[in-house]
Amino acid sequence: MKVPLSTPFAVATLRKAFEEVGCRRMQYDERRVELSQAVLDEARKFGDMVPIVVWPDGRVEQGFEGSLGCFI
């Protein structure tokens, strides 16, 4: 049985912002924690709530523009 997964609002907001502005200025790598245990384990090193953004300057941000996603 396949169960549809919903995308948290903050993840969708971040993706839209990157599509509109970010991907033209920088490359990014979207890693979906629900698809891989290895990706989930890596994400948990940075935080416990998606989206997790690791910026080029090394800053780590959980959530996006004040919106938080869901716990992982």
C-alpha positions as YAML, in Angstrom:
chain: A
units: angstrom
residues:
- id: 1
  name: MET
  ca: [0.00, 0.00, 0.00]
- id: 2
  name: LYS
  ca: [1.37, 3.42, -0.92]
- id: 3
  name: VAL
  ca: [0.71, 6.23, 1.52]
- id: 4
  name: PRO
  ca: [0.92, 9.78, 0.15]
- id: 5
  name: LEU
  ca: [3.23, 12.03, 2.13]
- id: 6
  name: SER
  ca: [2.32, 15.65, 2.58]
- id: 7
  name: THR
  ca: [4.92, 18.37, 2.22]
- id: 8
  name: PRO
  ca: [5.11, 20.71, 5.21]
- id: 9
  name: PHE
  ca: [4.22, 24.32, 4.38]
- id: 10
  name: ALA
  ca: [7.74, 25.54, 5.25]
- id: 11
  name: VAL
  ca: [9.31, 23.06, 2.84]
- id: 12
  name: ALA
  ca: [6.97, 24.10, 0.05]
- id: 13
  name: THR
  ca: [7.69, 27.79, 0.78]
- id: 14
  name: LEU
  ca: [11.44, 27.22, 0.69]
- id: 15
  name: ARG
  ca: [11.23, 25.22, -2.54]
- id: 16
  name: LYS
  ca: [9.15, 27.97, -4.18]
- id: 17
  name: ALA
  ca: [11.61, 30.68, -3.08]
- id: 18
  name: PHE
  ca: [14.55, 28.71, -4.45]
- id: 19
  name: GLU
  ca: [12.73, 28.13, -7.72]
- id: 20
  name: GLU
  ca: [11.89, 31.82, -8.07]
- id: 21
  name: VAL
  ca: [15.21, 33.30, -6.95]
- id: 22
  name: GLY
  ca: [17.67, 30.93, -5.37]
- id: 23
  name: CYS
  ca: [18.35, 28.44, -8.12]
- id: 24
  name: ARG
  ca: [19.24, 31.26, -10.50]
- id: 25
  name: ARG
  ca: [21.91, 32.51, -8.09]
- id: 26
  name: MET
  ca: [23.13, 29.31, -6.46]
- id: 27
  name: GLN
  ca: [22.86, 25.61, -6.86]
- id: 28
  name: TYR
  ca: [21.12, 23.67, -4.16]
- id: 29
  name: ASP
  ca: [20.64, 20.04, -3.31]
- id: 30
  name: GLU
  ca: [17.22, 19.00, -2.08]
- id: 31
  name: ARG
  ca: [17.42, 15.86, 0.03]
- id: 32
  name: ARG
  ca: [14.17, 14.19, 0.96]
- id: 33
  name: VAL
  ca: [14.45, 12.50, 4.33]
- id: 34
  name: GLU
  ca: [11.39, 10.32, 3.75]
- id: 35
  name: LEU
  ca: [13.10, 8.52, 0.87]
- id: 36
  name: SER
  ca: [16.38, 7.43, 2.44]
- id: 37
  name: GLN
  ca: [17.51, 6.37, 5.90]
- id: 38
  name: ALA
  ca: [21.03, 7.63, 5.11]
- id: 39
  name: VAL
  ca: [19.68, 11.09, 4.23]
- id: 40
  name: LEU
  ca: [17.55, 11.11, 7.38]
- id: 41
  name: ASP
  ca: [20.58, 10.20, 9.51]
- id: 42
  name: GLU
  ca: [22.61, 12.98, 7.88]
- id: 43
  name: ALA
  ca: [19.82, 15.53, 8.42]
- id: 44
  name: ARG
  ca: [19.58, 14.67, 12.10]
- id: 45
  name: LYS
  ca: [23.19, 15.81, 12.53]
- id: 46
  name: PHE
  ca: [21.97, 19.34, 11.72]
- id: 47
  name: GLY
  ca: [18.56, 19.45, 13.38]
- id: 48
  name: ASP
  ca: [15.33, 17.67, 14.12]
- id: 49
  name: MET
  ca: [12.84, 19.64, 12.03]
- id: 50
  name: VAL
  ca: [12.57, 20.09, 8.27]
- id: 51
  name: PRO
  ca: [13.32, 22.02, 6.25]
- id: 52
  name: ILE
  ca: [16.96, 22.24, 7.28]
- id: 53
  name: VAL
  ca: [18.99, 24.69, 5.24]
- id: 54
  name: VAL
  ca: [22.78, 24.60, 5.39]
- id: 55
  name: TRP
  ca: [23.85, 27.92, 3.85]
- id: 56
  name: PRO
  ca: [27.13, 28.37, 1.96]
- id: 57
  name: ASP
  ca: [28.59, 30.28, 4.93]
- id: 58
  name: GLY
  ca: [27.97, 27.25, 7.18]
- id: 59
  name: ARG
  ca: [24.91, 28.62, 8.98]
- id: 60
  name: VAL
  ca: [22.22, 26.04, 9.69]
- id: 61
  name: GLU
  ca: [18.59, 27.14, 9.64]
- id: 62
  name: GLN
  ca: [15.60, 25.04, 10.62]
- id: 63
  name: GLY
  ca: [12.36, 26.19, 9.05]
- id: 64
  name: PHE
  ca: [12.11, 29.00, 6.55]
- id: 65
  name: GLU
  ca: [10.94, 32.60, 6.94]
- id: 66
  name: GLY
  ca: [9.43, 31.87, 10.35]
- id: 67
  name: SER
  ca: [7.60, 28.74, 9.25]
- id: 68
  name: LEU
  ca: [8.52, 25.39, 10.71]
- id: 69
  name: GLY
  ca: [7.95, 22.07, 9.01]
- id: 70
  name: CYS
  ca: [7.70, 18.80, 10.85]
- id: 71
  name: PHE
  ca: [9.89, 16.82, 13.20]
- id: 72
  name: ILE
  ca: [12.07, 14.11, 11.74]
...
